[in-house]
Structures are given as C-alpha cells and as structure tokens.
C-alpha cells in the first residue's frame, strides 16, 4: 500500500534537482525591482515546481506491483494526475479518492484501465455527478467488494447504486447519502449478503 500525504510534497526522490530549480527561480526574481511583483513571481513559479515534482514522485512510486493507494485528504496534487494512475499502476485493487475534487473523467479512466479494482472510495467527492458514478458502478459494480460514497447526498441515489452486486459486497459506506431510498435497502433484504462485514448508513434520515 502507498499513501500520499502532504509530507511527500517536500520529500520527493529528486530533491536535489528540485532545489536547483528553486534556486534558479529565486535568482531570476532578483532582477525584479517591484517587491509585490517579485512575490507574485515567486509564488506562481514555486507552486508549479512543487506540483511538477509531486507528479514526478508519483511516477517513481507507482508500479505494477502496487495493489492499494490512498489519496485521501491529499490537497496539493494536480487532479489531472489521477487520470494517469492506471498507466503507472495497472494492477491496483483498491483506490481511495476521498475528499478529492475528482471528476467523472477520472472515474471513466480507472474503469477503463484498472481491471483488477475491487475497492473504490469516493467519499465527499463533490465534483462527481450522478451519471458518472452510475456509469462507473454499471461497469465495476459486479466485482467491487469495498465501496464508499459517503457525504455525497446530492449525487448518490438508489438508481445510482443499482450496479453494485450486494451479494459480494464486504464494506459499504453510504453515510449521509439521503438520496438513497428504501428500494436499495430492500435489495439487501431480498438478496443474500453473507459477505457483508461493515455497513455504514449513519444519518440517512429519509427511510
């Protein structure tokens, strides 16, 4: 398992190259007389350096041997990088995007590239749409054993979750997803859910 944290943004493997680039930018800034413009120049360029080296670090750490990755709460990564993880780590089995501003395009990408995925967490991913999640579950739901979509009340409903195979689901987190109605819970009653280990439906108030 590999977990990206804010600590990774300063401890990339190419730290020496990064420092050289920072020094170059700082030296260039010395030619700027206006202090406000100089500050803006530094802020903009140092941010891009950080972002580019974070992506470099991801490429260095992701591999076909990696089975699980957790992006939860990682705040400094360009979200476009998420659409590349399937090329770096094609054998991933579990991915946690919780609290990330990922889009439907990212889900479409992992659907197309991560053929061994059995665990997906998209808790509090407010940029997703109902259609995007439903499309993903229609493709992956038959093999997901771990799925989380908590705190997405405006996105998730019963129709969206129809693609989930509740007979194999082991962990399901749908906390505060008030769009989910009785039809989904009835599905649990009608179908055998012997694999279920953990179910979180806290604060669902409309059932």
Coordinates of N, CA and C in Angstrom, one line a residue:
X1 N 0.8 -1.2 0.0 CA 0.0 0.0 0.0 C 0.9 1.2 0.0
X2 N 0.4 2.3 -0.7 CA 1.1 3.5 -0.7 C 0.1 4.6 -0.4
X3 N 0.5 5.5 0.6 CA -0.4 6.6 0.9 C 0.3 7.9 0.7
X4 N -0.3 8.7 -0.2 CA 0.3 10.0 -0.4 C -0.2 11.0 0.7
X5 N 0.8 11.7 1.2 CA 0.5 12.7 2.2 C 1.2 14.0 1.9
X6 N 0.8 15.1 2.6 CA 1.5 16.3 2.3 C 3.0 16.3 2.6
X7 N 3.4 15.3 3.3 CA 4.9 15.1 3.6 C 5.6 14.8 2.3
X8 N 4.9 14.1 1.4 CA 5.5 13.7 0.2 C 5.9 14.8 -0.7
X9 N 5.2 16.0 -0.6 CA 5.5 17.1 -1.4 C 6.8 17.7 -1.2
X10 N 7.5 17.5 0.0 CA 8.8 18.0 0.2 C 9.9 17.0 0.3
X11 N 9.5 15.7 0.2 CA 10.5 14.6 0.3 C 10.5 13.8 -1.0
X12 N 10.4 14.4 -2.1 CA 10.5 13.7 -3.4 C 11.9 13.2 -3.6
X13 N 12.0 12.1 -4.4 CA 13.2 11.5 -4.6 C 14.2 12.4 -5.3
X14 N 13.8 13.3 -6.1 CA 14.7 14.2 -6.8 C 14.9 15.5 -6.1
X15 N 15.1 15.5 -4.8 CA 15.2 16.7 -4.0 C 16.3 17.6 -4.5
X16 N 17.4 17.1 -4.9 CA 18.5 17.9 -5.3 C 18.1 18.7 -6.6
X17 N 17.5 18.0 -7.6 CA 17.1 18.7 -8.8 C 16.0 19.8 -8.5
X18 N 15.1 19.5 -7.6 CA 14.1 20.4 -7.2 C 14.7 21.7 -6.6
X19 N 15.7 21.5 -5.7 CA 16.3 22.6 -5.1 C 17.1 23.5 -6.1
X20 N 17.7 22.8 -7.0 CA 18.4 23.6 -8.1 C 17.4 24.5 -8.9
X21 N 16.3 23.9 -9.2 CA 15.3 24.7 -9.9 C 14.7 25.8 -9.1
X22 N 14.5 25.6 -7.8 CA 14.1 26.7 -6.9 C 15.1 27.8 -6.8
X23 N 16.4 27.4 -6.7 CA 17.4 28.4 -6.7 C 17.5 29.2 -8.0
X24 N 17.2 28.6 -9.1 CA 17.2 29.3 -10.4 C 16.1 30.3 -10.4
X25 N 14.9 29.9 -9.9 CA 13.8 30.9 -9.9 C 14.1 32.0 -8.9
X26 N 14.6 31.7 -7.8 CA 14.9 32.8 -6.8 C 15.9 33.8 -7.4
X27 N 16.9 33.2 -8.1 CA 17.9 34.1 -8.7 C 17.3 35.0 -9.8
X28 N 16.4 34.5 -10.6 CA 15.7 35.2 -11.6 C 14.9 36.4 -10.9
X29 N 14.3 36.1 -9.8 CA 13.5 37.1 -9.1 C 14.3 38.3 -8.6
X30 N 15.6 38.1 -8.5 CA 16.4 39.2 -8.0 C 16.4 40.3 -9.0
X31 N 16.1 40.0 -10.3 CA 16.1 41.1 -11.3 C 14.8 41.9 -11.3
X32 N 13.8 41.5 -10.5 CA 12.5 42.2 -10.4 C 12.6 43.2 -9.3
X33 N 12.5 44.4 -9.6 CA 12.6 45.5 -8.6 C 11.4 45.7 -7.7
X34 N 10.2 45.6 -8.3 CA 9.0 45.8 -7.6 C 8.8 44.6 -6.7
X35 N 8.7 44.8 -5.3 CA 8.6 43.7 -4.4 C 7.3 42.9 -4.5
X36 N 6.2 43.6 -4.8 CA 4.9 42.9 -5.0 C 4.9 42.0 -6.2
X37 N 5.5 42.5 -7.3 CA 5.6 41.6 -8.5 C 6.5 40.5 -8.2
X38 N 7.6 40.8 -7.4 CA 8.6 39.7 -7.1 C 7.9 38.6 -6.3
X39 N 7.1 39.0 -5.3 CA 6.4 38.0 -4.5 C 5.5 37.1 -5.4
X40 N 4.7 37.7 -6.2 CA 3.8 37.0 -7.1 C 4.6 36.1 -8.0
X41 N 5.7 36.5 -8.5 CA 6.5 35.7 -9.4 C 7.0 34.5 -8.7
X42 N 7.5 34.7 -7.5 CA 8.0 33.5 -6.7 C 6.9 32.6 -6.3
X43 N 5.7 33.1 -5.9 CA 4.6 32.2 -5.5 C 4.2 31.4 -6.7
X44 N 4.0 32.0 -7.9 CA 3.5 31.2 -9.0 C 4.5 30.2 -9.5
X45 N 5.8 30.5 -9.5 CA 6.7 29.6 -10.1 C 7.1 28.5 -9.1
X46 N 7.2 28.8 -7.8 CA 7.4 27.8 -6.8 C 6.3 26.8 -6.7
X47 N 5.1 27.3 -6.9 CA 3.9 26.4 -6.8 C 4.0 25.4 -7.9
X48 N 4.3 25.8 -9.2 CA 4.4 24.9 -10.3 C 5.6 23.9 -10.1
X49 N 6.6 24.4 -9.5 CA 7.7 23.4 -9.3 C 7.3 22.3 -8.3
X50 N 6.6 22.7 -7.3 CA 6.1 21.7 -6.3 C 5.2 20.8 -7.0
X51 N 4.2 21.3 -7.8 CA 3.2 20.4 -8.4 C 3.9 19.4 -9.4
X52 N 4.9 19.9 -10.2 CA 5.5 19.1 -11.1 C 6.3 18.0 -10.5
X53 N 7.0 18.3 -9.4 CA 7.8 17.3 -8.7 C 6.9 16.3 -7.9
X54 N 5.8 16.7 -7.5 CA 4.9 15.7 -6.9 C 4.4 14.7 -7.9
X55 N 4.1 15.1 -9.1 CA 3.8 14.2 -10.2 C 5.0 13.3 -10.5
X56 N 6.1 13.8 -10.5 CA 7.3 13.0 -10.7 C 7.5 11.9 -9.6
X57 N 7.2 12.3 -8.4 CA 7.3 11.4 -7.3 C 6.3 10.3 -7.4
X58 N 5.1 10.6 -7.9 CA 4.0 9.6 -8.1 C 4.5 8.6 -9.1
X59 N 5.1 9.0 -10.2 CA 5.6 8.1 -11.2 C 6.7 7.2 -10.7
X60 N 7.5 7.7 -9.7 CA 8.5 7.0 -9.1 C 8.0 5.9 -8.2
X61 N 6.9 6.2 -7.5 CA 6.4 5.3 -6.5 C 5.3 4.3 -7.0
X62 N 4.6 4.7 -8.0 CA 3.6 3.8 -8.6 C 4.2 2.7 -9.5
X63 N 3.8 1.5 -9.4 CA 4.3 0.4 -10.2 C 3.2 -0.6 -10.4
X64 N 3.5 -1.6 -11.3 CA 2.5 -2.7 -11.5 C 2.4 -3.6 -10.2
X65 N 3.4 -3.4 -9.3 CA 3.4 -4.3 -8.1 C 2.5 -3.7 -7.0
X66 N 2.1 -2.4 -7.2 CA 1.3 -1.8 -6.1 C -0.2 -2.2 -6.2
X67 N -0.8 -2.6 -5.1 CA -2.1 -3.1 -5.0 C -3.1 -2.1 -4.5
X68 N -2.7 -1.2 -3.7 CA -3.6 -0.2 -3.0 C -3.0 1.1 -2.9
X69 N -3.8 2.2 -3.1 CA -3.3 3.5 -2.9 C -4.3 4.4 -2.3
X70 N -3.9 5.3 -1.5 CA -4.8 6.2 -0.7 C -4.5 7.7 -1.0
X71 N -5.3 8.4 -1.7 CA -5.2 9.8 -1.9 C -6.0 10.6 -0.9
X72 N -6.6 10.0 0.1 CA -7.5 10.8 1.0 C -6.8 12.0 1.6
X73 N -7.5 13.1 1.4 CA -7.1 14.4 2.0 C -5.8 15.0 1.4
X74 N -5.3 14.4 0.3 CA -4.1 15.0 -0.3 C -4.5 16.2 -1.1
X75 N -3.9 17.4 -0.8 CA -4.5 18.6 -1.2 C -3.7 19.3 -2.3
X76 N -2.5 18.9 -2.5 CA -1.6 19.7 -3.4 C -1.4 19.1 -4.8
X77 N -2.0 18.1 -5.1 CA -1.8 17.4 -6.4 C -2.7 17.9 -7.5
X78 N -2.2 18.1 -8.6 CA -3.0 18.4 -9.8 C -3.9 17.3 -10.1
X79 N -5.2 17.5 -10.1 CA -6.1 16.4 -10.2 C -6.0 15.6 -11.5
X80 N -5.4 16.3 -12.5 CA -5.2 15.6 -13.8 C -4.3 14.3 -13.7
X81 N -3.5 14.4 -12.6 CA -2.6 13.2 -12.4 C -3.4 12.0 -12.1
X82 N -4.5 12.1 -11.4 CA -5.3 11.0 -11.1 C -5.7 10.2 -12.3
X83 N -5.9 10.9 -13.4 CA -6.3 10.2 -14.7 C -5.1 9.4 -15.3
X84 N -4.0 9.4 -14.7 CA -2.8 8.7 -15.2 C -2.4 7.5 -14.4
X85 N -3.1 7.3 -13.2 CA -2.6 6.2 -12.3 C -2.7 4.8 -12.9
X86 N -3.7 4.6 -13.8 CA -3.9 3.3 -14.4 C -2.7 3.0 -15.3
X87 N -2.0 4.0 -15.8 CA -0.8 3.7 -16.7 C 0.4 3.4 -15.8
X88 N 0.4 4.0 -14.6 CA 1.6 3.7 -13.7 C 1.4 2.5 -12.9
X89 N 0.2 2.2 -12.5 CA -0.1 1.0 -11.6 C -1.3 0.3 -12.0
X90 N -1.1 -0.5 -13.1 CA -2.3 -1.1 -13.7 C -2.9 -2.2 -12.9
X91 N -2.2 -2.7 -11.9 CA -2.7 -3.8 -11.1 C -3.3 -3.4 -9.7
X92 N -3.6 -2.1 -9.6 CA -4.3 -1.6 -8.4 C -5.6 -2.3 -8.1
X93 N -5.8 -2.7 -6.9 CA -7.0 -3.4 -6.4 C -7.9 -2.4 -5.6
X94 N -7.3 -1.5 -4.9 CA -8.1 -0.5 -4.1 C -7.6 0.9 -4.3
X95 N -8.5 1.8 -4.5 CA -8.1 3.3 -4.6 C -9.1 4.1 -3.8
X96 N -8.5 5.0 -3.0 CA -9.3 5.9 -2.1 C -9.1 7.3 -2.6
X97 N -10.1 7.9 -3.2 CA -10.1 9.3 -3.7 C -10.8 10.2 -2.7
X98 N -11.1 9.8 -1.5 CA -12.0 10.6 -0.6 C -11.5 12.0 -0.4
X99 N -12.5 12.9 -0.5 CA -12.2 14.4 -0.2 C -11.4 15.0 -1.4
X100 N -11.4 14.4 -2.5 CA -10.6 14.9 -3.7 C -11.6 15.5 -4.7
X101 N -11.2 16.5 -5.4 CA -12.1 17.1 -6.4 C -12.0 16.4 -7.7
X102 N -12.1 15.1 -7.7 CA -12.0 14.3 -9.0 C -13.3 14.5 -9.7
X103 N -13.2 14.3 -11.0 CA -14.4 14.4 -11.9 C -14.8 13.1 -12.5
X104 N -15.9 13.1 -13.3 CA -16.3 11.8 -13.9 C -15.3 11.3 -14.8
X105 N -14.4 12.1 -15.4 CA -13.4 11.7 -16.3 C -12.4 10.8 -15.6
X106 N -12.1 11.1 -14.4 CA -11.2 10.2 -13.6 C -11.8 8.8 -13.4
X107 N -13.1 8.8 -13.1 CA -13.7 7.5 -12.9 C -13.8 6.7 -14.2
X108 N -14.0 7.4 -15.3 CA -14.0 6.8 -16.6 C -12.6 6.2 -16.9
X109 N -11.6 6.9 -16.5 CA -10.2 6.4 -16.7 C -10.0 5.1 -15.9
X110 N -10.3 5.1 -14.6 CA -10.0 3.9 -13.8 C -10.8 2.8 -14.2
X111 N -12.0 3.0 -14.7 CA -12.9 2.0 -15.2 C -12.2 1.3 -16.4
X112 N -11.6 2.1 -17.3 CA -11.0 1.6 -18.5 C -9.7 0.9 -18.3
X113 N -8.9 1.3 -17.2 CA -7.5 0.9 -17.1 C -7.3 -0.1 -15.9
X114 N -8.1 0.0 -14.8 CA -7.8 -0.8 -13.6 C -8.7 -2.0 -13.6
X115 N -8.3 -3.0 -14.3 CA -9.1 -4.2 -14.5 C -9.2 -5.2 -13.3
X116 N -8.4 -4.9 -12.3 CA -8.4 -5.7 -11.1 C -9.0 -5.0 -9.9
X117 N -9.6 -3.8 -10.1 CA -10.1 -3.0 -9.0 C -11.3 -3.6 -8.3
X118 N -11.2 -3.8 -7.0 CA -12.3 -4.4 -6.2 C -12.7 -3.4 -5.0
X119 N -11.9 -2.3 -4.9 CA -12.2 -1.4 -3.8 C -12.1 0.0 -4.3
X120 N -13.2 0.8 -4.1 CA -13.2 2.2 -4.5 C -13.9 3.1 -3.5
X121 N -13.2 4.1 -3.1 CA -13.8 5.1 -2.1 C -13.8 6.5 -2.8
X122 N -15.0 7.0 -2.8 CA -15.2 8.4 -3.4 C -16.0 9.2 -2.4
X123 N -15.7 9.0 -1.1 CA -16.4 9.8 -0.1 C -16.2 11.3 -0.2
X124 N -17.2 12.1 -0.2 CA -17.1 13.5 -0.2 C -16.4 14.0 -1.5
X125 N -16.7 13.4 -2.6 CA -16.1 13.9 -3.9 C -17.2 14.7 -4.6
X126 N -17.3 15.9 -4.3 CA -18.4 16.8 -4.7 C -18.5 17.2 -6.2
X127 N -17.4 16.9 -6.9 CA -17.3 17.3 -8.3 C -17.9 16.2 -9.2
X128 N -18.1 15.0 -8.7 CA -18.7 13.9 -9.4 C -20.2 14.2 -9.7
X129 N -20.7 13.5 -10.7 CA -22.2 13.6 -11.0 C -22.8 12.2 -10.8
X130 N -24.1 12.2 -10.7 CA -24.9 11.0 -10.5 C -24.6 10.1 -11.7
X131 N -24.7 10.7 -12.9 CA -24.5 9.9 -14.1 C -23.1 9.2 -14.2
X132 N -22.1 10.0 -13.7 CA -20.7 9.5 -13.7 C -20.5 8.3 -12.8
X133 N -21.1 8.4 -11.6 CA -21.0 7.3 -10.6 C -21.8 6.1 -11.0
X134 N -22.9 6.4 -11.6 CA -23.8 5.3 -12.1 C -23.1 4.5 -13.2
X135 N -22.5 5.3 -14.1 CA -21.7 4.6 -15.2 C -20.6 3.8 -14.7
X136 N -19.9 4.3 -13.7 CA -18.8 3.5 -13.1 C -19.3 2.3 -12.4
X137 N -20.3 2.4 -11.7 CA -20.8 1.2 -11.0 C -21.5 0.2 -11.9
X138 N -22.0 0.6 -13.0 CA -22.5 -0.3 -14.0 C -21.4 -1.2 -14.6
X139 N -20.2 -0.6 -14.6 CA -19.0 -1.3 -15.2 C -18.3 -2.1 -14.2
X140 N -18.1 -1.5 -13.0 CA -17.3 -2.1 -11.9 C -18.1 -2.8 -10.8
X141 N -19.4 -2.5 -10.7 CA -20.1 -2.9 -9.5 C -20.2 -4.4 -9.3
X142 N -20.1 -5.2 -10.4 CA -20.2 -6.6 -10.3 C -19.0 -7.3 -9.5
X143 N -17.9 -6.5 -9.4 CA -16.7 -7.0 -8.7 C -16.2 -6.2 -7.5
X144 N -16.9 -5.1 -7.2 CA -16.5 -4.3 -6.0 C -16.9 -5.0 -4.7
X145 N -15.9 -5.2 -3.8 CA -16.2 -5.7 -2.5 C -16.1 -4.6 -1.4
X146 N -15.6 -3.5 -1.8 CA -15.4 -2.4 -0.9 C -15.8 -1.1 -1.6
X147 N -16.8 -0.4 -1.2 CA -17.2 0.8 -1.9 C -17.7 1.8 -0.9
X148 N -17.2 3.1 -1.0 CA -17.6 4.1 -0.2 C -18.0 5.4 -1.0
X149 N -19.2 5.9 -0.7 CA -19.6 7.2 -1.4 C -20.2 8.1 -0.4
X150 N -19.8 8.1 0.9 CA -20.4 8.9 1.9 C -20.3 10.4 1.7
X151 N -21.2 11.1 2.3 CA -21.3 12.6 2.2 C -21.5 13.1 0.8
X152 N -22.2 12.3 0.0 CA -22.5 12.8 -1.4 C -24.0 12.8 -1.6
X153 N -24.7 13.4 -0.7 CA -26.1 13.3 -0.7 C -26.8 13.8 -2.0
X154 N -26.2 14.9 -2.6 CA -26.8 15.4 -3.8 C -26.4 14.6 -5.0
X155 N -25.6 13.6 -4.9 CA -25.1 12.9 -6.1 C -25.7 11.5 -6.1
X156 N -25.7 10.8 -4.9 CA -26.0 9.4 -4.8 C -27.4 9.1 -4.6
X157 N -28.0 8.2 -5.3 CA -29.4 7.8 -5.0 C -29.5 6.3 -5.3
X158 N -30.7 5.7 -5.1 CA -30.8 4.3 -5.3 C -30.5 3.8 -6.7
X159 N -31.0 4.6 -7.7 CA -30.7 4.2 -9.1 C -29.2 4.2 -9.4
X160 N -28.5 5.1 -8.8 CA -27.0 5.2 -9.0 C -26.3 3.9 -8.5
X161 N -26.9 3.2 -7.5 CA -26.2 2.1 -6.9 C -26.7 0.7 -7.4
X162 N -27.6 0.8 -8.4 CA -28.1 -0.5 -9.0 C -27.0 -1.4 -9.5
X163 N -25.9 -0.9 -9.9 CA -24.9 -1.7 -10.5 C -24.1 -2.5 -9.4
X164 N -24.2 -2.1 -8.2 CA -23.5 -2.8 -7.1 C -24.0 -4.3 -6.9
X165 N -23.1 -5.2 -6.8 CA -23.5 -6.6 -6.5 C -23.5 -6.8 -5.0
X166 N -24.6 -6.6 -4.4 CA -24.7 -6.7 -2.9 C -24.4 -8.1 -2.4
X167 N -24.4 -9.1 -3.2 CA -24.1 -10.4 -2.7 C -22.7 -10.6 -2.4
X168 N -21.8 -9.8 -3.0 CA -20.3 -9.9 -2.7 C -19.8 -8.8 -1.9
X169 N -20.5 -7.7 -1.7 CA -20.0 -6.5 -1.0 C -19.6 -6.9 0.4
X170 N -18.4 -6.4 0.8 CA -18.0 -6.7 2.2 C -18.0 -5.4 3.0
X171 N -17.7 -4.3 2.4 CA -17.7 -3.0 3.1 C -18.4 -2.0 2.3
X172 N -19.4 -1.3 2.9 CA -20.2 -0.3 2.2 C -20.4 0.9 3.1
X173 N -19.9 2.1 2.6 CA -20.1 3.3 3.4 C -20.9 4.3 2.6
X174 N -22.2 4.5 3.0 CA -23.1 5.4 2.4 C -23.6 6.4 3.4
X175 N -22.8 6.8 4.3 CA -23.2 7.8 5.3 C -23.7 9.1 4.7
X176 N -24.8 9.6 5.2 CA -25.3 10.9 4.8 C -25.7 10.9 3.3
X177 N -26.0 9.8 2.7 CA -26.4 9.8 1.4 C -28.0 9.7 1.4
X178 N -28.6 10.8 1.6 CA -30.1 10.8 1.8 C -30.8 10.6 0.5
X179 N -30.1 10.6 -0.6 CA -30.8 10.3 -1.9 C -31.1 8.8 -2.0
X180 N -30.6 8.0 -1.2 CA -30.8 6.5 -1.2 C -32.1 6.2 -0.5
X181 N -33.0 5.5 -1.3 CA -34.3 5.2 -0.7 C -34.4 3.8 -0.3
X182 N -35.7 3.4 0.0 CA -36.0 2.1 0.6 C -35.7 1.0 -0.4
X183 N -35.8 1.3 -1.7 CA -35.6 0.2 -2.7 C -34.2 -0.4 -2.6
X184 N -33.2 0.4 -2.3 CA -31.8 -0.1 -2.2 C -31.7 -1.0 -1.0
X185 N -32.3 -0.6 0.2 CA -32.2 -1.4 1.4 C -33.0 -2.7 1.2
X186 N -34.1 -2.6 0.5 CA -34.9 -3.8 0.2 C -34.1 -4.8 -0.5
X187 N -33.1 -4.3 -1.4 CA -32.3 -5.2 -2.1 C -31.4 -6.0 -1.2
X188 N -31.0 -5.4 -0.1 CA -30.2 -6.2 0.9 C -31.0 -7.3 1.6
X189 N -32.3 -7.0 1.7 CA -33.1 -8.0 2.4 C -33.4 -9.2 1.5
X190 N -33.6 -8.9 0.2 CA -34.0 -9.9 -0.8 C -32.9 -10.7 -1.2
X191 N -31.7 -10.1 -1.3 CA -30.5 -10.9 -1.8 C -29.6 -11.3 -0.6
X192 N -29.0 -12.4 -0.7 CA -28.1 -12.8 0.4 C -26.9 -12.0 0.4
X193 N -26.6 -11.4 1.6 CA -25.4 -10.6 1.8 C -24.5 -11.2 2.8
X194 N -24.2 -12.4 2.6 CA -23.4 -13.1 3.6 C -21.9 -12.6 3.7
X195 N -21.5 -11.9 2.7 CA -20.1 -11.4 2.7 C -20.0 -10.1 3.4
X196 N -21.1 -9.5 3.8 CA -21.1 -8.1 4.4 C -20.4 -8.2 5.7
X197 N -19.4 -7.3 5.9 CA -18.7 -7.2 7.1 C -19.0 -5.8 7.8
X198 N -19.1 -4.8 7.0 CA -19.3 -3.4 7.6 C -20.2 -2.6 6.7
X199 N -21.3 -2.1 7.3 CA -22.2 -1.2 6.6 C -22.5 0.0 7.4
X200 N -22.2 1.2 6.8 CA -22.4 2.4 7.5 C -23.4 3.3 6.7
X201 N -24.6 3.4 7.3 CA -25.6 4.2 6.7 C -26.1 5.3 7.7
X202 N -25.2 5.8 8.5 CA -25.5 6.8 9.5 C -26.0 8.0 8.9
X203 N -27.0 8.6 9.6 CA -27.6 9.9 9.2 C -28.3 9.9 7.9
X204 N -28.8 8.7 7.5 CA -29.7 8.7 6.4 C -31.1 8.7 7.0
X205 N -31.8 9.8 6.8 CA -33.0 10.1 7.5 C -34.3 10.0 6.8
X206 N -34.2 9.6 5.5 CA -35.4 9.5 4.7 C -36.0 8.1 4.6
X207 N -35.5 7.1 5.4 CA -36.0 5.8 5.3 C -36.6 5.3 6.7

